[in-house]
Short mmCIF file of C-alpha atoms in Angstrom, two decimals:
data_model
loop_
_atom_site.label_atom_id
_atom_site.label_comp_id
_atom_site.label_asym_id
_atom_site.label_seq_id
_atom_site.Cartn_x
_atom_site.Cartn_y
_atom_site.Cartn_z
CA MET A 1 128.50 -121.19 -14.31
CA PRO A 2 127.29 -118.27 -14.56
CA HIS A 3 128.55 -116.15 -17.69
CA ARG A 4 131.93 -113.90 -16.86
CA PRO A 5 132.04 -110.27 -18.26
CA ARG A 6 134.33 -110.24 -21.79
CA PHE A 7 135.85 -106.99 -20.24
CA THR A 8 136.59 -108.33 -16.54
CA ARG A 9 140.43 -108.56 -18.17
CA VAL A 10 140.90 -105.37 -20.08
CA VAL A 11 140.13 -103.49 -16.85
CA PRO A 12 143.33 -104.37 -15.40
CA ARG A 13 144.95 -103.84 -18.56
CA ALA A 14 143.48 -100.33 -19.02
CA LEU A 15 144.83 -99.40 -15.42
CA ALA A 16 148.54 -100.85 -15.66
CA GLY A 17 148.26 -98.29 -19.21
CA ALA A 18 147.20 -95.68 -16.41
CA VAL A 19 150.08 -96.36 -14.18
CA LEU A 20 152.81 -96.38 -16.77
CA LEU A 21 151.65 -93.21 -18.46
CA LEU A 22 151.86 -91.18 -14.87
CA ALA A 23 154.91 -92.60 -14.27
CA ALA A 24 156.30 -91.79 -17.12
CA LEU A 25 154.87 -88.86 -17.02
CA ALA A 26 157.00 -88.33 -13.08
CA ALA A 27 160.27 -89.19 -14.81
CA GLN A 28 160.17 -86.88 -17.12
CA ALA A 29 159.04 -84.41 -14.83
CA GLN A 30 162.03 -85.14 -12.36
CA SER A 31 164.19 -85.45 -15.13
CA TRP A 32 163.03 -81.79 -16.52
CA PRO A 33 164.98 -79.84 -17.38
CA ALA A 34 167.89 -82.53 -18.60
CA LYS A 35 168.98 -79.38 -21.41
CA PRO A 36 169.25 -75.53 -22.47
CA ILE A 37 165.35 -73.80 -22.53
CA ARG A 38 164.13 -71.72 -25.14
CA MET A 39 161.93 -68.93 -24.19
CA VAL A 40 160.58 -67.35 -27.42
CA VAL A 41 159.84 -63.34 -26.91
CA THR A 42 156.79 -62.52 -29.26
CA TYR A 43 158.21 -58.49 -29.36
CA PRO A 44 161.26 -57.57 -30.58
CA PRO A 45 164.91 -56.77 -28.83
CA GLY A 46 164.66 -52.92 -26.59
CA GLY A 47 160.45 -52.81 -25.45
CA THR A 48 158.93 -54.13 -21.98
CA VAL A 49 159.02 -57.38 -22.95
CA ASP A 50 161.97 -58.18 -23.96
CA ALA A 51 163.52 -56.66 -20.14
CA VAL A 52 161.07 -58.39 -18.43
CA ALA A 53 162.34 -61.20 -19.89
CA ARG A 54 166.71 -60.47 -19.59
CA ILE A 55 165.49 -60.18 -16.05
CA LEU A 56 163.70 -63.74 -15.60
CA ALA A 57 165.86 -65.78 -18.03
CA PRO A 58 169.93 -65.58 -15.96
CA LYS A 59 167.25 -66.45 -12.54
CA LEU A 60 165.71 -68.79 -13.63
CA SER A 61 168.67 -70.71 -15.29
CA ALA A 62 169.86 -70.62 -11.88
CA ARG A 63 167.25 -72.35 -10.43
CA LEU A 64 166.60 -75.16 -13.07
CA GLY A 65 170.36 -75.42 -13.48
CA GLN A 66 170.10 -75.41 -17.27
CA PRO A 67 170.53 -72.45 -19.23
CA VAL A 68 166.98 -70.41 -20.54
CA VAL A 69 168.21 -68.91 -23.90
CA VAL A 70 166.18 -65.76 -24.78
CA ASP A 71 164.78 -65.83 -28.59
CA ASN A 72 162.94 -62.46 -29.82
CA ARG A 73 160.59 -63.67 -32.33
CA GLY A 74 159.12 -60.52 -33.03
CA GLY A 75 156.38 -58.77 -35.99
CA ALA A 76 152.38 -59.21 -36.76
CA GLY A 77 151.59 -58.24 -32.84
CA GLY A 78 152.99 -61.49 -31.79
CA ALA A 79 151.79 -64.14 -33.53
CA ILE A 80 155.02 -65.27 -35.40
CA GLY A 81 155.96 -65.83 -31.83
CA GLY A 82 153.25 -67.36 -31.13
CA GLU A 83 152.90 -69.18 -34.29
CA LEU A 84 156.89 -70.75 -33.41
CA VAL A 85 155.23 -72.31 -30.14
CA ALA A 86 152.17 -73.80 -31.00
CA LYS A 87 154.41 -75.81 -33.36
CA SER A 88 156.93 -76.93 -31.04
CA PRO A 89 156.54 -80.00 -29.19
CA ALA A 90 154.93 -80.10 -25.72
CA ASP A 91 157.85 -81.19 -23.57
CA GLY A 92 158.81 -77.98 -21.40
CA TYR A 93 162.07 -77.68 -23.59
CA THR A 94 159.86 -74.52 -25.62
CA VAL A 95 158.31 -71.66 -23.25
CA MET A 96 156.92 -68.38 -24.58
CA LEU A 97 156.70 -65.21 -22.57
CA ASP A 98 154.18 -63.13 -24.15
CA ALA A 99 151.66 -59.87 -23.33
CA SER A 100 148.64 -58.57 -23.95
CA ASN A 101 148.11 -59.64 -27.57
CA HIS A 102 147.15 -62.89 -26.35
CA ALA A 103 143.96 -61.93 -25.53
CA GLN A 104 143.41 -58.94 -28.15
CA ASN A 105 144.17 -60.35 -30.97
CA PRO A 106 141.47 -63.29 -31.45
CA ALA A 107 139.59 -60.45 -30.69
CA LEU A 108 140.26 -58.32 -33.07
CA ARG A 109 141.67 -60.75 -36.01
CA SER A 110 139.04 -62.91 -37.91
CA LYS A 111 142.34 -64.75 -39.24
CA MET A 112 144.92 -66.47 -36.78
CA PRO A 113 147.95 -68.81 -36.74
CA PHE A 114 146.93 -70.50 -34.23
CA ASP A 115 144.11 -71.55 -31.23
CA THR A 116 144.65 -68.47 -28.58
CA LEU A 117 143.27 -70.60 -26.11
CA ARG A 118 143.47 -74.18 -27.10
CA ASP A 119 147.19 -74.28 -28.33
CA PHE A 120 148.57 -72.88 -25.63
CA ALA A 121 148.92 -73.72 -21.74
CA PRO A 122 148.72 -71.13 -18.98
CA VAL A 123 152.29 -70.99 -16.53
CA SER A 124 152.67 -67.36 -14.78
CA LEU A 125 151.04 -64.29 -15.10
CA LEU A 126 154.39 -62.00 -14.48
CA VAL A 127 153.87 -58.25 -14.42
CA LYS A 128 151.36 -55.52 -15.29
CA VAL A 129 151.97 -52.40 -16.45
CA PRO A 130 149.65 -49.70 -16.96
CA ASN A 131 149.60 -47.51 -19.32
CA ILE A 132 149.71 -43.56 -18.93
CA LEU A 133 148.29 -41.06 -20.61
CA VAL A 134 150.59 -38.63 -21.85
CA VAL A 135 150.61 -35.42 -23.47
CA HIS A 136 153.60 -32.76 -24.97
CA PRO A 137 153.97 -30.56 -22.20
CA ALA A 138 152.96 -27.19 -24.54
CA ALA A 139 149.48 -29.12 -24.94
CA PRO A 140 146.47 -27.11 -23.55
CA ILE A 141 145.26 -30.74 -21.85
CA ARG A 142 146.36 -30.87 -18.36
CA SER A 143 143.27 -33.69 -17.49
CA VAL A 144 141.38 -36.03 -18.14
CA LYS A 145 138.33 -34.15 -18.34
CA ASP A 146 140.47 -31.25 -20.42
CA LEU A 147 140.87 -33.73 -23.31
CA ILE A 148 137.05 -35.54 -23.08
CA ALA A 149 136.36 -31.44 -22.95
CA GLN A 150 138.18 -31.28 -26.32
CA ALA A 151 137.74 -34.77 -27.94
CA ARG A 152 133.89 -32.98 -27.73
CA ALA A 153 134.20 -30.36 -29.01
CA ARG A 154 136.34 -31.11 -31.60
CA PRO A 155 135.00 -34.56 -32.98
CA GLY A 156 137.86 -36.56 -35.07
CA GLU A 157 139.90 -33.70 -34.69
CA VAL A 158 142.22 -34.58 -32.09
CA ASN A 159 144.80 -36.69 -32.67
CA TYR A 160 146.37 -39.74 -30.86
CA ALA A 161 149.54 -41.58 -31.24
CA SER A 162 149.94 -45.57 -31.59
CA SER A 163 152.54 -48.41 -32.11
CA GLY A 164 150.42 -50.02 -34.20
CA ASN A 165 146.82 -50.65 -35.14
CA GLY A 166 146.14 -53.14 -32.22
CA SER A 167 149.03 -52.13 -29.88
CA SER A 168 148.02 -51.42 -26.91
CA PRO A 169 148.17 -47.86 -26.97
CA HIS A 170 145.60 -48.05 -30.02
CA LEU A 171 143.25 -50.32 -28.09
CA ALA A 172 143.87 -48.10 -24.54
CA ALA A 173 142.56 -44.94 -26.81
CA GLU A 174 139.99 -46.90 -27.95
CA LEU A 175 138.94 -48.09 -24.89
CA PHE A 176 138.62 -44.12 -23.55
CA ASP A 177 136.64 -43.24 -26.55
CA SER A 178 134.42 -45.90 -26.02
CA MET A 179 133.41 -44.83 -22.33
CA ALA A 180 133.84 -41.22 -22.82
CA LYS A 181 131.80 -40.88 -25.97
CA THR A 182 134.29 -39.01 -27.50
CA ARG A 183 135.72 -39.68 -31.16
CA MET A 184 139.47 -38.99 -31.77
CA THR A 185 141.48 -39.68 -34.58
CA HIS A 186 144.18 -42.57 -34.64
CA VAL A 187 147.30 -42.24 -35.95
CA ALA A 188 149.53 -45.71 -35.98
CA TYR A 189 153.50 -45.67 -36.08
CA LYS A 190 155.25 -48.24 -36.65
CA GLY A 191 156.45 -49.25 -33.43
CA GLY A 192 156.71 -47.41 -29.88
CA GLY A 193 159.35 -45.50 -30.54
CA PRO A 194 158.68 -43.15 -33.15
CA ALA A 195 155.20 -42.27 -31.77
CA LEU A 196 157.14 -41.38 -28.56
CA THR A 197 159.68 -39.30 -30.96
CA ASP A 198 156.52 -37.61 -33.03
CA VAL A 199 154.70 -36.77 -29.30
CA MET A 200 157.68 -35.56 -28.21
CA ALA A 201 158.38 -33.18 -30.52
CA GLY A 202 154.92 -31.52 -30.93
CA GLN A 203 153.68 -33.43 -33.89
CA VAL A 204 150.98 -35.52 -32.33
CA PRO A 205 149.19 -33.95 -28.95
CA VAL A 206 148.17 -37.47 -27.22
CA PHE A 207 149.73 -41.01 -26.08
CA PHE A 208 148.34 -43.86 -24.11
CA ALA A 209 152.37 -44.90 -23.28
CA SER A 210 153.43 -47.75 -21.30
CA LEU A 211 154.28 -46.30 -17.76
CA GLY A 212 157.98 -48.65 -18.57
CA SER A 213 158.79 -46.45 -21.84
CA GLY A 214 157.29 -43.27 -20.55
CA MET A 215 158.75 -43.30 -17.35
CA PRO A 216 162.28 -41.56 -18.43
CA TYR A 217 160.55 -38.62 -20.52
CA ILE A 218 158.32 -37.80 -18.46
CA GLN A 219 161.63 -37.78 -15.53
CA ALA A 220 162.97 -35.60 -18.98
CA GLY A 221 160.25 -33.19 -18.59
CA LYS A 222 159.40 -34.18 -22.30
CA LEU A 223 156.04 -35.21 -21.74
CA ARG A 224 153.86 -34.66 -19.24
CA PRO A 225 150.96 -37.05 -17.24
CA ILE A 226 147.87 -36.83 -17.42
CA ALA A 227 146.90 -39.81 -15.86
CA ILE A 228 147.07 -43.38 -15.53
CA GLY A 229 145.21 -46.24 -16.50
CA GLY A 230 145.60 -48.59 -13.88
CA LYS A 231 143.11 -49.63 -10.69
CA THR A 232 145.24 -48.13 -8.54
CA ARG A 233 148.31 -44.90 -8.48
CA SER A 234 151.86 -46.12 -9.72
CA PRO A 235 154.20 -45.69 -6.87
CA ALA A 236 156.62 -44.55 -9.34
CA LEU A 237 154.18 -41.28 -9.91
CA PRO A 238 152.26 -41.63 -7.12
CA GLU A 239 150.94 -37.89 -7.71
CA VAL A 240 149.34 -38.63 -10.87
CA PRO A 241 145.57 -39.95 -10.96
CA THR A 242 143.94 -42.67 -12.23
CA ILE A 243 141.85 -42.03 -15.49
CA ALA A 244 139.12 -43.57 -13.17
CA GLU A 245 139.61 -41.49 -10.94
CA SER A 246 139.75 -38.34 -13.31
CA GLY A 247 136.82 -38.61 -15.02
CA LEU A 248 136.09 -42.09 -16.23
CA PRO A 249 134.85 -44.60 -13.57
CA GLY A 250 135.73 -48.28 -14.58
CA TYR A 251 139.00 -47.25 -16.64
CA GLU A 252 141.26 -50.00 -16.66
CA MET A 253 144.12 -50.66 -19.17
CA TYR A 254 147.33 -52.21 -18.39
CA GLU A 255 150.05 -54.23 -21.00
CA TRP A 256 151.01 -57.70 -19.49
CA ASN A 257 153.18 -60.51 -19.61
CA ALA A 258 153.03 -64.04 -19.16
CA VAL A 259 154.48 -66.82 -19.86
CA PHE A 260 152.84 -69.76 -21.85
CA VAL A 261 153.97 -73.34 -23.39
CA PRO A 262 152.48 -75.08 -25.99
CA ALA A 263 148.84 -77.11 -25.16
CA GLY A 264 149.85 -80.56 -24.01
CA THR A 265 153.54 -80.09 -21.58
CA PRO A 266 153.00 -82.27 -19.09
CA ALA A 267 151.19 -80.73 -15.94
CA PRO A 268 154.47 -81.83 -13.77
CA VAL A 269 156.67 -79.55 -15.58
CA ILE A 270 154.30 -76.69 -15.95
CA GLU A 271 153.82 -77.03 -12.02
CA ARG A 272 157.28 -77.19 -11.45
CA LEU A 273 158.21 -74.06 -13.76
CA SER A 274 155.25 -71.89 -12.96
CA SER A 275 156.86 -72.88 -9.13
CA GLU A 276 160.38 -71.58 -10.06
CA ILE A 277 159.24 -68.11 -11.73
CA ALA A 278 156.98 -67.68 -8.45
CA ALA A 279 159.98 -67.76 -6.43
CA THR A 280 162.34 -65.91 -8.58
CA LEU A 281 159.32 -62.96 -8.38
CA LYS A 282 159.99 -62.66 -5.17
CA GLU A 283 163.78 -61.87 -5.46
CA ALA A 284 164.23 -58.75 -3.56
CA ASP A 285 166.34 -57.65 -6.93
CA VAL A 286 164.52 -59.08 -9.54
CA ARG A 287 161.19 -57.24 -7.94
CA GLN A 288 162.83 -53.99 -7.80
CA ARG A 289 164.10 -54.20 -11.50
CA LEU A 290 160.70 -54.89 -12.16
CA GLU A 291 159.49 -52.01 -10.30
CA ALA A 292 161.42 -49.38 -12.13
CA LEU A 293 160.11 -50.14 -15.47
CA GLY A 294 156.35 -49.45 -13.74
CA ALA A 295 155.70 -53.12 -13.74
CA GLU A 296 153.16 -54.20 -11.15
CA VAL A 297 154.89 -57.65 -10.11
CA ILE A 298 151.71 -60.04 -9.77
CA GLY A 299 153.58 -64.00 -9.94
CA ALA A 300 149.93 -65.76 -10.68
CA GLY A 301 149.92 -69.32 -11.17
CA PRO A 302 148.11 -71.37 -14.33
CA ALA A 303 144.40 -71.28 -13.35
CA GLU A 304 144.80 -67.96 -12.44
CA LEU A 305 146.27 -66.84 -15.40
CA ASP A 306 143.87 -69.26 -17.11
CA ALA A 307 140.93 -67.40 -15.88
CA PHE A 308 142.52 -63.38 -16.47
CA ARG A 309 143.43 -64.78 -20.20
CA ARG A 310 139.61 -65.60 -20.93
CA ALA A 311 138.74 -62.35 -18.48
CA GLU A 312 140.73 -59.80 -20.75
CA LEU A 313 139.68 -61.90 -24.24
CA ALA A 314 135.75 -61.55 -23.69
CA LYS A 315 136.31 -57.78 -22.60
CA TRP A 316 137.84 -56.84 -26.20
CA SER A 317 135.80 -59.36 -28.06
CA ARG A 318 133.05 -56.86 -26.46
CA LEU A 319 135.20 -53.60 -27.14
CA ALA A 320 135.47 -54.75 -30.96
CA LYS A 321 132.23 -56.07 -31.41
CA GLU A 322 130.45 -52.60 -30.27
CA ASN A 323 133.16 -50.75 -32.41
CA LYS A 324 133.53 -52.54 -35.37
CA LEU A 325 137.04 -53.02 -34.64
CA GLN A 326 138.97 -55.80 -37.26
CA LEU A 327 142.48 -55.47 -38.02
CA ASP A 328 142.21 -58.16 -41.21
#
């Protein structure tokens, strides 16, 4: 009688285990959500990231049939909220609404309390909000070429404000300096509010603001818009050219918002959440409110968000290496 391999009985058991696991995951996805969902926002209340969360949360609550509770955990450029989510159960009941620092922090900081790519599963790229180069109305800067000329003529003497080291306005200016071969001086503030206040008071002439935060002051005549950091002009300010078309081809700078969950969250849960977010972003009133913030509504799914965040990480890693940018 021929010898029969000893593993013949193991294979059916392994297959049975896999079937049971898939069935359990499917059942979990079908029953999800069965309780409230916590949406951890990695920035304090009052900013654009928080505004996006508060537009999205009640609409998602209606679609999912469970409360989506916004939980602001700001600090350390998003790292405090990120650490909380990274250590949360991967069950779909803790989600994170993060911003550009998701890809910028790992490029600029040698020590992080989590691994951006390993510890978070992508769900949806929500919006992009372009940065906008603004100046005090009395500043002798009326174009990108003016700023480049002044910065080259007086290296280190042209100051720009930011909302803090490693913030989007800071990196927007570093990217500008790198591409324009200029050297401006960074004046870091503890938040966008104080930075805007001093720019409007004429204390600092230049600021690469988020379009959403800068728009009210532009409309009030307290800031002069010079150029948009996005790839195309903004419908909110169609007369304002892009930085790319104004003398720096290829320049592109956005603050973006995206949803992530802890790594290991079941794929069916991620797919359901991504689908519901995409449907929410298509609602006319949601789109209108987001566009009023100067946002470009995206609604891309997990695969697109994963590719996008990897490209962003590579971009900022190159800039950090080339310009010796390190925040710790």
